Coordinates of C-alpha atoms in Angstrom, one line a residue:
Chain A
X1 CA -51.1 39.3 -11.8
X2 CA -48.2 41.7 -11.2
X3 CA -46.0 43.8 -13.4
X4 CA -42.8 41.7 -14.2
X5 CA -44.1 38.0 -14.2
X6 CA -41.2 35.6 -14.6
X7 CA -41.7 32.1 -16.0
X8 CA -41.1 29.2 -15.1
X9 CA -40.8 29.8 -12.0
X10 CA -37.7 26.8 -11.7
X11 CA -36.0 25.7 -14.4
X12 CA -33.1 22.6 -14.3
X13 CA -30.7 21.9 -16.8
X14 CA -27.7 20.6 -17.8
X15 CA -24.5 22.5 -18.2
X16 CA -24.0 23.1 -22.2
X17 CA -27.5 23.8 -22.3
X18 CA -29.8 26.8 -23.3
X19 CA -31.5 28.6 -20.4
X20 CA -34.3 30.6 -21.5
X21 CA -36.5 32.7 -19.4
X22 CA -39.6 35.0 -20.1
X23 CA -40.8 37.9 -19.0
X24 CA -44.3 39.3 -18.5
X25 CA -45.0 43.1 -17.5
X26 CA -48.5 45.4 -17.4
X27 CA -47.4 48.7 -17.8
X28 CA -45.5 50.9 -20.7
X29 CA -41.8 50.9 -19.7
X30 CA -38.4 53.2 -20.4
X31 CA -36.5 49.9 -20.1
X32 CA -36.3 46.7 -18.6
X33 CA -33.3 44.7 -16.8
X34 CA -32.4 41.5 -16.2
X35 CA -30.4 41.1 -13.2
X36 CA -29.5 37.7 -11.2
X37 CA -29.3 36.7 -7.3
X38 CA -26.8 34.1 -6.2
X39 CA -28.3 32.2 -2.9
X40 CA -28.5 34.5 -0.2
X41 CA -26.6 37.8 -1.6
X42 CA -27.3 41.0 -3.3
X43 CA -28.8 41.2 -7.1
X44 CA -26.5 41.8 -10.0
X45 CA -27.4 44.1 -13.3
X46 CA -26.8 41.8 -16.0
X47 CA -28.1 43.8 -18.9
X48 CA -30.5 46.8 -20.1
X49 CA -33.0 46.9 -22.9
X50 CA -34.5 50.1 -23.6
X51 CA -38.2 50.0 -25.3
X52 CA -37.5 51.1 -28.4
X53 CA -34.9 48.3 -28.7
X54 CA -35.8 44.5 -30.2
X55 CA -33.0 42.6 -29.0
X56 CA -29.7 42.8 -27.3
X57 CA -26.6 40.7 -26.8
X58 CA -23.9 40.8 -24.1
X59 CA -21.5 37.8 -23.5
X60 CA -24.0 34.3 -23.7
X61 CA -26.8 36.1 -22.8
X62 CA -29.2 37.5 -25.3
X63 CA -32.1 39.4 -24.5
X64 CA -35.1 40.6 -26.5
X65 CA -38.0 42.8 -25.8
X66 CA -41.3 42.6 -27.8
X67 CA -43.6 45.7 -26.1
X68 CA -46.5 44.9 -28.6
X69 CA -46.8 41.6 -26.1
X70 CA -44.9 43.7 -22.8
X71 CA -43.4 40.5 -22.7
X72 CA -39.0 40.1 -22.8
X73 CA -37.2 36.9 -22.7
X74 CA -33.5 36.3 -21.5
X75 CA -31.3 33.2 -23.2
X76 CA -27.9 32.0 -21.4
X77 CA -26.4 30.1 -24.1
X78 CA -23.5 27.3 -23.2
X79 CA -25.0 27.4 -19.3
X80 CA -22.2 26.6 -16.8
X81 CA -22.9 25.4 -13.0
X82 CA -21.2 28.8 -12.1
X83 CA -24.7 29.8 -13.8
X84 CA -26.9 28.6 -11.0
X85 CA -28.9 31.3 -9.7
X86 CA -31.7 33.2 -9.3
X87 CA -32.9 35.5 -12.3
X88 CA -35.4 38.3 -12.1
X89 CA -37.1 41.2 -14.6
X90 CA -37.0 44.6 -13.8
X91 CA -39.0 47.2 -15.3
X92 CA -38.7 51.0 -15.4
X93 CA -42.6 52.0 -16.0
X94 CA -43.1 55.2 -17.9
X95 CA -45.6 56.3 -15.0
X96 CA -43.2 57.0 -12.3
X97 CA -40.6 59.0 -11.4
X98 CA -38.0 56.7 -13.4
X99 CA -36.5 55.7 -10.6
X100 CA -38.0 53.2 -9.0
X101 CA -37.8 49.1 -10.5
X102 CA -40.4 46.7 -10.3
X103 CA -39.0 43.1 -10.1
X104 CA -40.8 40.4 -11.1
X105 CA -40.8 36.9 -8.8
X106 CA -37.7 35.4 -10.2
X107 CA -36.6 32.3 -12.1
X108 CA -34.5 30.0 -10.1
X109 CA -32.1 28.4 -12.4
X110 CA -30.0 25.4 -11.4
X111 CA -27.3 24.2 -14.3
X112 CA -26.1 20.6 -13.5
X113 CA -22.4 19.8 -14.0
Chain B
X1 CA -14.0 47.9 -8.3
X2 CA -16.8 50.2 -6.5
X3 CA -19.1 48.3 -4.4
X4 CA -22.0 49.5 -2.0
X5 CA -21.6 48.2 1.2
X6 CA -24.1 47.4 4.2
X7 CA -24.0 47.4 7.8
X8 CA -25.1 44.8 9.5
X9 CA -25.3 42.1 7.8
X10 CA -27.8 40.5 10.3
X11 CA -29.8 41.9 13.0
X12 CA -31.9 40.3 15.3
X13 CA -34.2 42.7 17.3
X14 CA -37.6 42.6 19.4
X15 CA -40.7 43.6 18.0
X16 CA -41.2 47.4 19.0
X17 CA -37.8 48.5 18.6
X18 CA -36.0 50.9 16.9
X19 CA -33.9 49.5 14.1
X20 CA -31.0 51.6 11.6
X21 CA -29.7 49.3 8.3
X22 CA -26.5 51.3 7.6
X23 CA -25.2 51.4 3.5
X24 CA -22.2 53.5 2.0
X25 CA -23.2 54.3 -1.7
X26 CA -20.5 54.4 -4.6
X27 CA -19.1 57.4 -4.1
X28 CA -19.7 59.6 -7.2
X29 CA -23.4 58.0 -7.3
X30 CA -26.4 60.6 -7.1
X31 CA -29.3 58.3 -6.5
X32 CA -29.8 55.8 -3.5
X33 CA -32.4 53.4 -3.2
X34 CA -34.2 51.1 -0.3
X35 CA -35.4 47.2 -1.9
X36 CA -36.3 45.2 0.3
X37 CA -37.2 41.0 -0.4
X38 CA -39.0 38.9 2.1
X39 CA -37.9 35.3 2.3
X40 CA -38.9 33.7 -1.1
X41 CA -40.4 36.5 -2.4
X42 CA -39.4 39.2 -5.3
X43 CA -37.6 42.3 -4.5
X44 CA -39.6 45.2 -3.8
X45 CA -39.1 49.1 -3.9
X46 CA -39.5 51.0 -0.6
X47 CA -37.8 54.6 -1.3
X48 CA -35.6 56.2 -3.8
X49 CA -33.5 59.2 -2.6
X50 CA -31.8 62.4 -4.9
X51 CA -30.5 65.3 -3.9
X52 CA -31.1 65.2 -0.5
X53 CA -34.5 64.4 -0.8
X54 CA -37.4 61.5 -1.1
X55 CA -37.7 60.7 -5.3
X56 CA -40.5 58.5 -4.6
X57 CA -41.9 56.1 -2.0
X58 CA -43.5 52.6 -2.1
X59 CA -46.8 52.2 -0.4
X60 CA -44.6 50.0 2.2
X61 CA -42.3 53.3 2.8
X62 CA -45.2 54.3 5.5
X63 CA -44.9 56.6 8.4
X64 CA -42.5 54.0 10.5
X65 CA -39.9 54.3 7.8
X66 CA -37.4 56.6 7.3
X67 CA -34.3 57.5 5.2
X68 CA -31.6 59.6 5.7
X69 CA -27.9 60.8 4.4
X70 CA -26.6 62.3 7.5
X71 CA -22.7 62.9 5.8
X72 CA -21.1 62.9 2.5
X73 CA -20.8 58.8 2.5
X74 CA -23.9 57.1 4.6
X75 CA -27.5 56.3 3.7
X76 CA -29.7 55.1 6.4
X77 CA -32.9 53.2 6.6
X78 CA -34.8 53.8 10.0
X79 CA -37.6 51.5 11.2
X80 CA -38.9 53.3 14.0
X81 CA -41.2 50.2 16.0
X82 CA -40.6 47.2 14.3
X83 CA -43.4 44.4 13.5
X84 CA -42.8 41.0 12.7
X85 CA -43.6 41.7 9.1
X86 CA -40.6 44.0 8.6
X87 CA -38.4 40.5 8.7
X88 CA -36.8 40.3 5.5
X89 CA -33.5 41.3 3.6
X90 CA -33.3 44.5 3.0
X91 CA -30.9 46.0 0.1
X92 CA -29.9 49.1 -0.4
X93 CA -28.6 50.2 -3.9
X94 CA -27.0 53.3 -5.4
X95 CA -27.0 54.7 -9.3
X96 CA -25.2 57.4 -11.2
X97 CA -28.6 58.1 -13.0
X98 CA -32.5 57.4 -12.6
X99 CA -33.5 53.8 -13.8
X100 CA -34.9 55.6 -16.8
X101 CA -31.8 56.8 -18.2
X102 CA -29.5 54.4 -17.9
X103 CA -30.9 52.4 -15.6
X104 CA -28.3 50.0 -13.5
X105 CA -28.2 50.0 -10.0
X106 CA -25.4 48.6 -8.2
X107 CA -26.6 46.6 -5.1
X108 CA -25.1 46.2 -1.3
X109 CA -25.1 42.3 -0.1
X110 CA -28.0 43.2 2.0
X111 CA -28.9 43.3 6.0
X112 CA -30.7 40.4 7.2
X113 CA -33.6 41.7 9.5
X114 CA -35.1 39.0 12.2
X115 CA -37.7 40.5 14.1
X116 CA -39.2 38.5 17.2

């Protein structure tokens, strides 16, 4: 398998529900980001988690990191149709230049009003 | 607010040609980056570009590829004979540091490229 593995791969839900998505990744990293893809257009930083960080918070979304496992998960809380998209891991790894992102293969999310 | 911006937003050319996917970074941004995403597939890294120079390469980035900041506000991705395989969206992206430091790049809306 590759480095930044999301699952699932699809997820439905109903809005006012909890999205959460995981993470998998092979390598040590600097940090990893979460960013999403509406249909069609370009990708979206959402938020940063460095490695030496357990957990983070920005807005509904909280994201935490747990390197012992290289694994990260990403929670929309409250999920709103406006939510619908497609969410991907991206890791820094420690091996490169730093600045290069691997993605992982995405999450496609789809909130239901 | 800022945005990085790409030109064309769909090309349709004939395999063997010669095709240039135009971007203008953000404009106090030091680092430019090629990602490109096959239909229904991840994004993946082609080249990262500082200081005039190639920061590192993908083992897609091959010897039909190249990049390019000809003035103080364009970034150019060359393919030089294009195969079928280089269909896909390709998005170019700019940061004001490596992904290591602080790590978010700001992404164009992509150029679609159809190769027959």
């Amino acid at each position: 398998s590759q480095q930044g593995e999301e699952d699932p791969q699809a997820l439905s839900i109903q809005e006012g529900e909890n999205a959460t998505m995981n993470c998998s990744y092979k390598t040590s990293i600097n940090n990893l980001q979460w960013y999403r893809q509406n249909s069609g257009r370009g990708l979206v930083h959402l938020i940063l988690i460095r490695s030496n960080e357990r957990e983070k918070h920005s807005g509904r979304l909280r994201v935490t990191l747990d390197t012992s496992k290289k694994s990260s998960s990403l929670l929309i809380t409250a999920s709103r149709a406006a939510d619908t998209a497609s969410y991907f891991c991206a890791t820094d790894e420690r091996e490169t230049s730093g600045s290069r992102l691997t993605f992982g293969e995405g999450t496609q999310l789809t909130v239901n009003p | 607010e800022p945005e990085v911006t790409q030109t064309p937003s769909h090309q349709v050319t004939q395999m063997g040609q010669e095709v240039i996917l135009r971007c203008v970074p953000i404009s106090n941004h030091l680092y430019f980056y090629w990602y490109r995403q096959i239909l229904g597939q991840k994004v993946e890294f082609l080249v990262s570009f500082y200081n005039n120079e190639i920061s590192e390469k993908s083992e897609i980035f091959d010897d039909q590829f190249s990049v390019e900041r000809p003035d103080g506000s364009n970034f150019t991705l060359k393919i030089r004979s294009t195969k079928l395989e280089d269909s896909a969206m390709y998005f170019c992206a700019s940061s004001e540091e490596r992904a290591a430091i602080t790590g978010e790049l700001f992404f164009g809306e992509g150029s679609r490229l159809t190769v027959l």
